[in-house]
Short mmCIF file of C-alpha atoms and ligand atoms in Angstrom, two decimals:
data_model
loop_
_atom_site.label_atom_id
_atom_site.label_comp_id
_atom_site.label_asym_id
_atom_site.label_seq_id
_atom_site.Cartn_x
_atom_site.Cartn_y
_atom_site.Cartn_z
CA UNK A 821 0.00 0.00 0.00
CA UNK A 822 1.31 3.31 -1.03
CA UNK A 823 2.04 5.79 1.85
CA UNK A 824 -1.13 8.49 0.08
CA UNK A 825 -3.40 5.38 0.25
CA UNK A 826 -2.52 4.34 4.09
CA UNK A 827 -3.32 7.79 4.85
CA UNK A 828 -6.56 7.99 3.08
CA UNK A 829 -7.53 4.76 4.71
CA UNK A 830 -7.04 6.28 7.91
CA UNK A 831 -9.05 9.22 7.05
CA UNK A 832 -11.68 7.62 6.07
CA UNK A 833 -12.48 5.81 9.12
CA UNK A 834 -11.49 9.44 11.45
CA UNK A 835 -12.04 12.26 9.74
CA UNK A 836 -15.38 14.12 9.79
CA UNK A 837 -16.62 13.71 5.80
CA UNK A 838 -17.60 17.30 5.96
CA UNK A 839 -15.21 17.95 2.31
CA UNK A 840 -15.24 15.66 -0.98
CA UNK A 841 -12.05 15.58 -0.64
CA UNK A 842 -9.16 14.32 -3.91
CA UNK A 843 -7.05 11.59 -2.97
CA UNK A 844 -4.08 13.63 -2.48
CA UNK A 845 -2.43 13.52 0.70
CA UNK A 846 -0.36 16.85 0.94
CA UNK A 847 3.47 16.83 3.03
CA UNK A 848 5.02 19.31 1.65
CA UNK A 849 5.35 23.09 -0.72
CA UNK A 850 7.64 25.40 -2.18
CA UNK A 851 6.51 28.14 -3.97
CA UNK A 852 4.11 26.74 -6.66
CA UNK A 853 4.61 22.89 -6.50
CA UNK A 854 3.33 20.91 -3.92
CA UNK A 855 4.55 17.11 -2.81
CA UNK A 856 2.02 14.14 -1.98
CA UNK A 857 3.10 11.62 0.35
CA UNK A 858 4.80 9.58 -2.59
CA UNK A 859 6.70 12.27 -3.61
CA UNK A 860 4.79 13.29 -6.27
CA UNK A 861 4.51 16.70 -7.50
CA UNK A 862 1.93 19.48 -8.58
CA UNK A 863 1.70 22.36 -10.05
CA UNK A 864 -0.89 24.31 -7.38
CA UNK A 865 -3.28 26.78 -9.33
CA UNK A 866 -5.47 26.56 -6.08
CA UNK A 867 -2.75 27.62 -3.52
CA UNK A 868 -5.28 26.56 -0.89
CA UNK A 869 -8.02 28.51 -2.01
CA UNK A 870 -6.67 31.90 -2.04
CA UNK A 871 -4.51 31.21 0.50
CA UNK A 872 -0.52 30.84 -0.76
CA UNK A 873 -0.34 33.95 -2.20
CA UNK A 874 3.18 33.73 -1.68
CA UNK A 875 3.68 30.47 -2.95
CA UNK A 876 4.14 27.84 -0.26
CA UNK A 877 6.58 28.47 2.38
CA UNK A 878 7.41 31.64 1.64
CA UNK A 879 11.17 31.79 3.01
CA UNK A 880 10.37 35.36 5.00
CA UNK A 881 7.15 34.08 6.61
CA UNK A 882 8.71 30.67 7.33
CA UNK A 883 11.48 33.01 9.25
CA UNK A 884 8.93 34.99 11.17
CA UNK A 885 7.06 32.36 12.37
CA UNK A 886 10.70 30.53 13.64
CA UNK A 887 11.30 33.73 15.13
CA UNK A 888 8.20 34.27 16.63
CA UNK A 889 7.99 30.98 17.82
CA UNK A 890 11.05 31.26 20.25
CA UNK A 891 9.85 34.19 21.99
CA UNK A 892 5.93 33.84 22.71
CA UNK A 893 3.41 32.25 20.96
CA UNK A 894 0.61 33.25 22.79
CA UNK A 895 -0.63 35.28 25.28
CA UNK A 896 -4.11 37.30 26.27
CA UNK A 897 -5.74 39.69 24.28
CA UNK A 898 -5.78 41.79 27.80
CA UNK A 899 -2.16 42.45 27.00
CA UNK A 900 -0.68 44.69 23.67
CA UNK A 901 0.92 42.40 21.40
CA UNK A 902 3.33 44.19 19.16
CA UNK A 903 3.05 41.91 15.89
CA UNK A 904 -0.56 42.66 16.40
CA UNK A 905 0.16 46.46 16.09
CA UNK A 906 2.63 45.94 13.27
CA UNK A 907 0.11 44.15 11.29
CA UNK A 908 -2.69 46.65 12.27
CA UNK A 909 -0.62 49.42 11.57
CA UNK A 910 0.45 48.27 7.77
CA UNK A 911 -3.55 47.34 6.94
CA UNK A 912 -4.42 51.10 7.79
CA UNK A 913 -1.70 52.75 6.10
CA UNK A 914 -2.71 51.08 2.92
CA UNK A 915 -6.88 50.93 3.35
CA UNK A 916 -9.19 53.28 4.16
CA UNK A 917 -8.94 51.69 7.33
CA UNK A 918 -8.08 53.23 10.68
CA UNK A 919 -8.76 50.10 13.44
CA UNK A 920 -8.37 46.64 12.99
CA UNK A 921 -9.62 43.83 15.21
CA UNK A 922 -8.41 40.59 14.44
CA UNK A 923 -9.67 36.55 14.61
CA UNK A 924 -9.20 33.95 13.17
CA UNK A 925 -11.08 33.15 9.70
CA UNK A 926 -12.65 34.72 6.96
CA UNK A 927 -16.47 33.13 8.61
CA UNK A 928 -15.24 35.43 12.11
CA UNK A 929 -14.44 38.54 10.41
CA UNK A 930 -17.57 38.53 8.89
CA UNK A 931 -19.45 37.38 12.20
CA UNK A 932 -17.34 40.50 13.33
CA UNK A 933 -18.50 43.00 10.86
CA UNK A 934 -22.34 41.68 11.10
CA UNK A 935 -22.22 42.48 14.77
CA UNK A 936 -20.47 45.91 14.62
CA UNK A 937 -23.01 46.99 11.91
CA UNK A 938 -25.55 46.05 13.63
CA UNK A 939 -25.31 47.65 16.82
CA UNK A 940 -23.56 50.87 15.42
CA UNK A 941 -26.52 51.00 13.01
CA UNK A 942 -29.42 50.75 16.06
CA UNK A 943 -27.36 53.24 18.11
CA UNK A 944 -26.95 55.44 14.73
CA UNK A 945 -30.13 55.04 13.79
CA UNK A 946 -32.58 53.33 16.13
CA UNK A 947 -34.05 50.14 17.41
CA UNK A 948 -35.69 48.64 13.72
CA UNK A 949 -32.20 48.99 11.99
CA UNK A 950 -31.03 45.20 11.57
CA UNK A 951 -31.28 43.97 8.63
CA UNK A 952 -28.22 43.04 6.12
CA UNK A 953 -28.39 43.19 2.67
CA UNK A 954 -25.81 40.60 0.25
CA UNK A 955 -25.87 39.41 -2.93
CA UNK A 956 -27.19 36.02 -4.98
CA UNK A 957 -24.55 33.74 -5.44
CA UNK A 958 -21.93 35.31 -2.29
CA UNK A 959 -20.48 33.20 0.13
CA UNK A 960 -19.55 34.76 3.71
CA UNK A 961 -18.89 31.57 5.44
CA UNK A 962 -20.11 28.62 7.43
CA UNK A 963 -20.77 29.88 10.70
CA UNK A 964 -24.81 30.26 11.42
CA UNK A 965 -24.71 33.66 10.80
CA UNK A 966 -22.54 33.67 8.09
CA UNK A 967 -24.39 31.25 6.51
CA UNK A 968 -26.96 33.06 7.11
CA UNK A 969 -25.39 35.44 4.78
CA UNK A 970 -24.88 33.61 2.40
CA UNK A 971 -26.88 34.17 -0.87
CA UNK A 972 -26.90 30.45 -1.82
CA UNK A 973 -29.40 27.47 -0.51
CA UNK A 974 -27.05 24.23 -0.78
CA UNK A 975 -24.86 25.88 2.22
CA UNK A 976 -28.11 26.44 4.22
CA UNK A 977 -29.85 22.90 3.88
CA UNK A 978 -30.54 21.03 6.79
CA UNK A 979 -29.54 24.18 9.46
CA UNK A 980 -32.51 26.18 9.43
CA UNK A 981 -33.50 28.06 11.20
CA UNK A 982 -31.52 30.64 9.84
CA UNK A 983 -30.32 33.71 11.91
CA UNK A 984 -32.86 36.42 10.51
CA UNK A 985 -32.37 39.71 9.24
CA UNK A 986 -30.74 39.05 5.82
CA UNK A 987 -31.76 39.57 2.53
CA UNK A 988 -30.28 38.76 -1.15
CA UNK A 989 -30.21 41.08 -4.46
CA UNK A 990 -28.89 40.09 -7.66
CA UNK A 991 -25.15 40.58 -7.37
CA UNK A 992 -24.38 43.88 -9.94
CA UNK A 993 -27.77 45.55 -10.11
CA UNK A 994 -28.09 48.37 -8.36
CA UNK A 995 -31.84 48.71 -9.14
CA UNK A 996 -32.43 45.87 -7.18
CA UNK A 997 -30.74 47.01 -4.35
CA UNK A 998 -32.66 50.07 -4.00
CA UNK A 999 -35.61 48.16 -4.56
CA UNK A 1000 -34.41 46.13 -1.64
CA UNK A 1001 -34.23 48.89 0.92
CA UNK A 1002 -36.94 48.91 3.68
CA UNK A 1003 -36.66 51.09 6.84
CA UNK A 1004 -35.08 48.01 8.03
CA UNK A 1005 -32.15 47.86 6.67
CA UNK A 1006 -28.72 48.52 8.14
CA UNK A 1007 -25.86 47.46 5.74
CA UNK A 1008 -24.94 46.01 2.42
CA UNK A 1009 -22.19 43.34 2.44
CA UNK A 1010 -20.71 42.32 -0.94
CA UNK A 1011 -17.63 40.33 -2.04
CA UNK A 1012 -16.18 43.48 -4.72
CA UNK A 1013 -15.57 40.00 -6.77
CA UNK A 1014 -18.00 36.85 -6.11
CA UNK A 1015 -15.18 34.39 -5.38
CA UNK A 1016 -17.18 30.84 -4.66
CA UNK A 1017 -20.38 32.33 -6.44
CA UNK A 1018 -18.51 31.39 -9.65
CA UNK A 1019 -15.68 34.38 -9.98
CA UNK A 1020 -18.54 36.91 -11.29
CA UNK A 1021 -17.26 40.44 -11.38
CA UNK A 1022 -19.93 43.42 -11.28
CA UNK A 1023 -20.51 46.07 -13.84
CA UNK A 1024 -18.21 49.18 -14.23
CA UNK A 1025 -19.96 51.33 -11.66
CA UNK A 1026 -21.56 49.25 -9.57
CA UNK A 1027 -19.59 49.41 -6.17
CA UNK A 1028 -19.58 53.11 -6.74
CA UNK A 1029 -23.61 53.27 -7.32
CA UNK A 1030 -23.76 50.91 -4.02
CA UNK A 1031 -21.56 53.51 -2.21
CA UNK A 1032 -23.46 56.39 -2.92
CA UNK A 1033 -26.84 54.20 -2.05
CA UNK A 1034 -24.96 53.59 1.46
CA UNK A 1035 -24.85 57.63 1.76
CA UNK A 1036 -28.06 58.48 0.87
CA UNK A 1037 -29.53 55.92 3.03
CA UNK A 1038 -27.18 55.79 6.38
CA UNK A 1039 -25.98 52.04 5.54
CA UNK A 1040 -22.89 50.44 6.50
CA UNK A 1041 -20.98 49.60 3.93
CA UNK A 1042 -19.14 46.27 4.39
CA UNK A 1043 -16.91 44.62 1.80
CA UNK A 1044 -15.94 41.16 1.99
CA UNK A 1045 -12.02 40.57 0.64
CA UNK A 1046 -11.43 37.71 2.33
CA UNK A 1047 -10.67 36.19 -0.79
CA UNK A 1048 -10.10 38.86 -3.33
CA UNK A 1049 -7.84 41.02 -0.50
CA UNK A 1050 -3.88 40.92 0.02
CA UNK A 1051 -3.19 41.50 -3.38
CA UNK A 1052 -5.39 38.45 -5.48
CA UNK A 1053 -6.59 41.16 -8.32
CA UNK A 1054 -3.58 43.13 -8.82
CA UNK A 1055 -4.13 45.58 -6.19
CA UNK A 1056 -4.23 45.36 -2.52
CA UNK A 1057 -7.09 45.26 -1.89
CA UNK A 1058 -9.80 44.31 -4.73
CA UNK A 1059 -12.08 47.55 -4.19
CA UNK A 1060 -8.86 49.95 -4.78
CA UNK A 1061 -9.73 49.04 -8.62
CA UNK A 1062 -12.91 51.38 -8.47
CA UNK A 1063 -11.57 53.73 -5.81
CA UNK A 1064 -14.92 53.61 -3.82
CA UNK A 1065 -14.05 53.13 -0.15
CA UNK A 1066 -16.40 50.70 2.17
CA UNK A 1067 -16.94 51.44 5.58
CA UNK A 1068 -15.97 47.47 7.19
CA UNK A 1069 -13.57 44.96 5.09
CA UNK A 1070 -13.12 41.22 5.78
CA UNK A 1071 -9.83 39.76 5.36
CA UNK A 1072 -8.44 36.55 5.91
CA UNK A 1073 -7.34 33.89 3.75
CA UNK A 1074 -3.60 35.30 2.34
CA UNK A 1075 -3.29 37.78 5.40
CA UNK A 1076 -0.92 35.46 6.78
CA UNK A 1077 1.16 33.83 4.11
CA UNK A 1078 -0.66 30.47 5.13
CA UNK A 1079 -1.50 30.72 8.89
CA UNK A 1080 -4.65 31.22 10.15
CA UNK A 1081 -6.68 34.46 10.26
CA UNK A 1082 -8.99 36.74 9.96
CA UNK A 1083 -9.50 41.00 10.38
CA UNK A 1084 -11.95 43.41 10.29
CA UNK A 1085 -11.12 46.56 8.91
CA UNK A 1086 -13.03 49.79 9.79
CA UNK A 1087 -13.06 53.83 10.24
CA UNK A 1088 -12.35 55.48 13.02
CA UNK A 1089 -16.29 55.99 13.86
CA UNK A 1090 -17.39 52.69 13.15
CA UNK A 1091 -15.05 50.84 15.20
CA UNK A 1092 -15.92 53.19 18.02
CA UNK A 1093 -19.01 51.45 18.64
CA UNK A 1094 -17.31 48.00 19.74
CA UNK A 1095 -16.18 49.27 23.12
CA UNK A 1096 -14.30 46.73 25.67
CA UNK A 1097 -16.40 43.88 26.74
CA UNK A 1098 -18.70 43.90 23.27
CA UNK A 1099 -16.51 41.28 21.00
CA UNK A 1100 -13.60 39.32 21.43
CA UNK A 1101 -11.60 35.80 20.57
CA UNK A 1102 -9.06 33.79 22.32
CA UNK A 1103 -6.72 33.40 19.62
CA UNK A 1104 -7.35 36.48 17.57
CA UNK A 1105 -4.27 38.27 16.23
CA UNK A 1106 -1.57 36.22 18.29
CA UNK A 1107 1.28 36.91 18.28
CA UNK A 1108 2.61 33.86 16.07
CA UNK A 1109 -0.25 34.52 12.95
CA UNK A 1110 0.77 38.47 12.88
CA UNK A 1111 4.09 38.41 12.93
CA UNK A 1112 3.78 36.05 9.91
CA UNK A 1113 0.96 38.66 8.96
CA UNK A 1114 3.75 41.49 9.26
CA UNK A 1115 6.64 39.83 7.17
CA UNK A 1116 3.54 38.29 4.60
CA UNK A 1117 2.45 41.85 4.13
CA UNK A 1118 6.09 43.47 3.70
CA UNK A 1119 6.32 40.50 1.06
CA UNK A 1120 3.37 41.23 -0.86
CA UNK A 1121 4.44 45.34 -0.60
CA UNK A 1122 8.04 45.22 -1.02
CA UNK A 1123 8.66 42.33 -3.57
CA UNK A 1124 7.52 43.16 -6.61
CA UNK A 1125 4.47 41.07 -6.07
CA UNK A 1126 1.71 43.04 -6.76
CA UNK A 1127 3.14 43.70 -10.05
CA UNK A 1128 3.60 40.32 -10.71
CA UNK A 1129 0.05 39.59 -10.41
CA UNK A 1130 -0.98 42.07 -12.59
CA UNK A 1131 1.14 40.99 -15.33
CA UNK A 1132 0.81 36.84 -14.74
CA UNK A 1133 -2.99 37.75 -14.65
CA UNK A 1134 -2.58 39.53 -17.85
CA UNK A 1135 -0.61 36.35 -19.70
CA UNK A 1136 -2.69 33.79 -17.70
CA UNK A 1137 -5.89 35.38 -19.42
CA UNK A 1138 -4.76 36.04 -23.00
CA UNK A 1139 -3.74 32.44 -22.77
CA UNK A 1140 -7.75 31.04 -21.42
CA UNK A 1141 -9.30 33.53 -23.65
CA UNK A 1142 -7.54 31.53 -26.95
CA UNK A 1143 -8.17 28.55 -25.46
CA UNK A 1144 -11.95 29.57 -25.15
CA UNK A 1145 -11.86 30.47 -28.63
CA UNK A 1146 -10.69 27.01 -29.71
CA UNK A 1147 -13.27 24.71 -27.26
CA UNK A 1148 -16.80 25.26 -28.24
CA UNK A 1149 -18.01 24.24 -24.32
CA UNK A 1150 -15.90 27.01 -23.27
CA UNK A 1151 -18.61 30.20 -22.52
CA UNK A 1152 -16.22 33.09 -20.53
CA UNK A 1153 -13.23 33.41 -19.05
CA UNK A 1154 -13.45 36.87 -16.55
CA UNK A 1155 -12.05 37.73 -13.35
CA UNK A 1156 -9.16 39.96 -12.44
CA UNK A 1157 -5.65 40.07 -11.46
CA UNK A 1158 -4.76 36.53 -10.72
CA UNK A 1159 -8.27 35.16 -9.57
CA UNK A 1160 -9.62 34.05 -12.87
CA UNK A 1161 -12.95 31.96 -14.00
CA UNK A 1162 -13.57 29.75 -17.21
CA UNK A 1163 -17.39 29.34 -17.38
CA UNK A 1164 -17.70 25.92 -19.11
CA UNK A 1165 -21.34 24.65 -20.90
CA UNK A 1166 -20.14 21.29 -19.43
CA UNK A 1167 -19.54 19.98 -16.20
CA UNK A 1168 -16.33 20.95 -14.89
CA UNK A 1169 -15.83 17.92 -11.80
CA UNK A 1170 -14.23 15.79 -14.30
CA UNK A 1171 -12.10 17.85 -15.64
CA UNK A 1172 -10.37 19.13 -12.15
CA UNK A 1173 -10.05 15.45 -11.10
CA UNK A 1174 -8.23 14.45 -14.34
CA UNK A 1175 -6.30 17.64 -13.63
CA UNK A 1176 -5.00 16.38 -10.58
CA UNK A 1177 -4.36 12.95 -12.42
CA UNK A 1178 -1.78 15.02 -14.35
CA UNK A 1179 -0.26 17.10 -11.94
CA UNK A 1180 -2.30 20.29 -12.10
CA UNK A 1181 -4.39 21.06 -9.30
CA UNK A 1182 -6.99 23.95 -9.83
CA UNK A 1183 -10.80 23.59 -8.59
CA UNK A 1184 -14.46 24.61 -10.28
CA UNK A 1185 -16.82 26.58 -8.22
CA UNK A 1186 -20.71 26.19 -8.78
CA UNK A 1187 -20.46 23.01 -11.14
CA UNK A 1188 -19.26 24.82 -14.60
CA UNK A 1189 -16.82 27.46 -13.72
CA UNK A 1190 -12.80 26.53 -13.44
CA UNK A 1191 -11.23 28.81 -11.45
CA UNK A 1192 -7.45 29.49 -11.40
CA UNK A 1193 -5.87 31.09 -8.34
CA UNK A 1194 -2.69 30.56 -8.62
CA UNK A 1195 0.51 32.05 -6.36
CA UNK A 1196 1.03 35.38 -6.97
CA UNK A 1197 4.25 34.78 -7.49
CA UNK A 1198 3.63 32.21 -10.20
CA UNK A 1199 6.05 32.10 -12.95
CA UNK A 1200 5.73 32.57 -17.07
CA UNK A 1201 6.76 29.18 -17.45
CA UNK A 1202 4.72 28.02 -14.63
CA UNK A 1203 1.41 29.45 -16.34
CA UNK A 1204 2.87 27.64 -19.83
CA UNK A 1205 2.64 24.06 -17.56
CA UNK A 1206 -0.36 24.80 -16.32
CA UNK A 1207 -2.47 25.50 -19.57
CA UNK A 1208 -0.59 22.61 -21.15
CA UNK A 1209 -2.14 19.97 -18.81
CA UNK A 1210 -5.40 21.42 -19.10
CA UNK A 1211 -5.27 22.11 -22.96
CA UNK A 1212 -4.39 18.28 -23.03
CA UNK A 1213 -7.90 17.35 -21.18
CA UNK A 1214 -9.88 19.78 -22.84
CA UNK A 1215 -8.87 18.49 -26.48
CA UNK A 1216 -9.86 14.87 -25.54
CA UNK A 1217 -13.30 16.24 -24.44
CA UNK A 1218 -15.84 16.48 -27.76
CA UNK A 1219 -16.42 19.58 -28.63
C1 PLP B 1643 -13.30 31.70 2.15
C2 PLP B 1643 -14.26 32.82 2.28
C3 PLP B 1643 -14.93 33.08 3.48
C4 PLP B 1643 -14.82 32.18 4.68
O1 PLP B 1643 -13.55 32.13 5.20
P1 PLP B 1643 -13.19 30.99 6.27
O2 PLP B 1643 -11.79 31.33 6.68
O3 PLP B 1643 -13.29 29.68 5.55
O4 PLP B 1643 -14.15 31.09 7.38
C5 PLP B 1643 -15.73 34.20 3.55
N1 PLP B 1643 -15.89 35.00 2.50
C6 PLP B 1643 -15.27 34.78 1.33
C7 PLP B 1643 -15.47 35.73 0.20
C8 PLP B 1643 -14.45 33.67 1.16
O5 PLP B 1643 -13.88 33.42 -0.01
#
């Protein structure tokens, strides 16, 4: 028995089924490659969902956590923790941001920003003011109130009841929106690029017509960048493309170069109203996950990075966009940066698994849509591997 399949036996029999998981049992990454437990290699266009945006084991992360961990590796948020600051400090000088609280996950900074909006919009506003408008198609996370959220059923099934006070609009119609408005409402969360929902980016316009409906109307304006954040579309942060500043933002995922967690970014007068006492958690911002936060951020800042994803994401899409043109099952290829969709007529399951097969690892959100979020330090010739494999599978499939 092969050392992948042991493992996967032992799974099996231990491990909570909640993920269909591929039979690849992961030991090891460097930058874009990742290791199985036989020591075989692939080429990661998933980088754990958003996550390696450094590539795996980014050398200066890998050194702040080692560094990190001989000092202190936890202690109470009752105490100051200086990577905490550090990290704090760089998301503010680069946001719109002025305060920063910090968990765990993507799910807790949204939890986080659902709570602050709420009660800053009743003490704003009044009692009635609690309800949160998102889109069709988002995904916030799998927490009860995140999925609560969430503007898709299949996360929902079997947990109801729900929490209440949410409601969905079609993601990139502002007309809607308005339309959604009651006296009610109290914020408007939105990924500024549907990650899960199938990588669906909205109109020209549209975060800037939802920021000016947020004015008019005294809502909170929360953006969600827990995936598109740290850098995936070419920018910082995703909503930097339109120049239309929210009032909360999510992060998580890359934050850390790998580690776990999450942050809620916010101005000066919304953070105000979560005073000691009114939100908290254990492990948020310790000082092992910021300091890798810190040197993760300097990375992304100081390295070139940003500019690599901008031109990658350039290449990566000139080179699905003629491959569309050459598979009749292949609708759309859209996104930005280095987060980037192909919206198949087929199924796309197969096509991922066979992937894998040969050494390629992407997945495909919502049934039909590949999606390609690769390091964002991926390389030229890295991108030309890549679209090789696939171009292989997609020629055997009939056109
Ligand atoms: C992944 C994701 C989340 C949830 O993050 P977790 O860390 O898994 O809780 C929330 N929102 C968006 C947009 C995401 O992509």
């Amino acid at each position: 028995m092969s050392a992948s399949n042991d493992w996967i036996a032992r799974a099996d029999r231990r491990i909570m089924k909640t993920y269909g998981r591929y039979p690849l049992v992961a030991v090891r990454g460097e930058g874009c490659r990742l290791w199985d437990a036989d020591g075989k290699g692939y080429l990661d266009f998933l980088a754990g969902v958003a996550v390696n945006n450094l590539g795996h084991c980014h050398p200066k992360v890998v050194a702040a956590l080692q560094q990190q961990a001989t000092q202190l590796l936890h202690c109470s948020n009752y105490y100051h923790i200086p990577s905490q600051i550090e990290l704090a400090e760089i998301l503010c000088e680069h946001s719109f941001g002025e305060r920063v609280f910090f968990c765990n996950s993507g799910a807790e900074a949204n939890e986080a920003a659902i709570k602050l909006a709420r009660k800053f919009s009743r003490e704003k506003h009044g009692e009635e003011r609690y309800e949160v408008i998102t889109a069709v198609a988002s995904f916030h996370g799998r927490t009860i109130a995140t999925i609560s959220a969430t503007g898709q059923e299949k996360v929902k099934a079997g947990f109801s009841p729900m929490l209440p006070g949410f409601k969905y609009v079609p993601f990139g119609d502002i007309e809607a929106l308005r339309a959604a408005l009651t006296p009610s409402s109290c914020a408007v969360m939105l990924e500024p690029i549907q990650g899960e929902g199938g990588v669906n980016v909205p109109p020209p316009g549209y975060l800037r017509a939802v920021r000016e409906l947020c004015d008019q109307n005294g809502l909170v304006l929360i953006y969600d960048e827990v995936q598109v954040g740290c850098g995936r579309t070419g920018k910082l942060f995703a909503h930097q493309h339109e120049g239309v500043e929210p009032d909360l933002m999510t992060l998580a995922k890359a934050l850390a170069g790998g580690p776990p967690i999450g942050a809620l970014v916010a101005r000066e007068e919304h953070a105000a109203t979560l005073g000691p006492g009114t939100h908290g958690s254990t492990f948020g911002g310790n000082p092992l996950v910021t300091a890798a936060g810190v040197a993760a951020m300097k990375v992304l800042l100081e390295d070139g990075v940003l500019e690599n994803c901008v031109t990658m994401g350039e290449y990566l899409r000139g080179r699905l966009e003629e491959m569309k043109s050459r598979y009749g099952f292949a609708r759309e290829v859209r996104g930005q940066g280095l987060i980037l969709g192909m919206e198949l007529s087929i199924e796309g399951g197969e096509i991922v698994k066979t992937a894998l097969e040969r050494g390629l690892l992407i997945n495909c959100t919502v049934g039909s849509v590949l999606r390609f979020v690769p390091p964002l330090t991926v390389t030229r010739a890295e991108i030309d591997e890549a679209l090789e494999i696939l171009d292989g599978i997609l020629a055997e499939i009939e056109n």
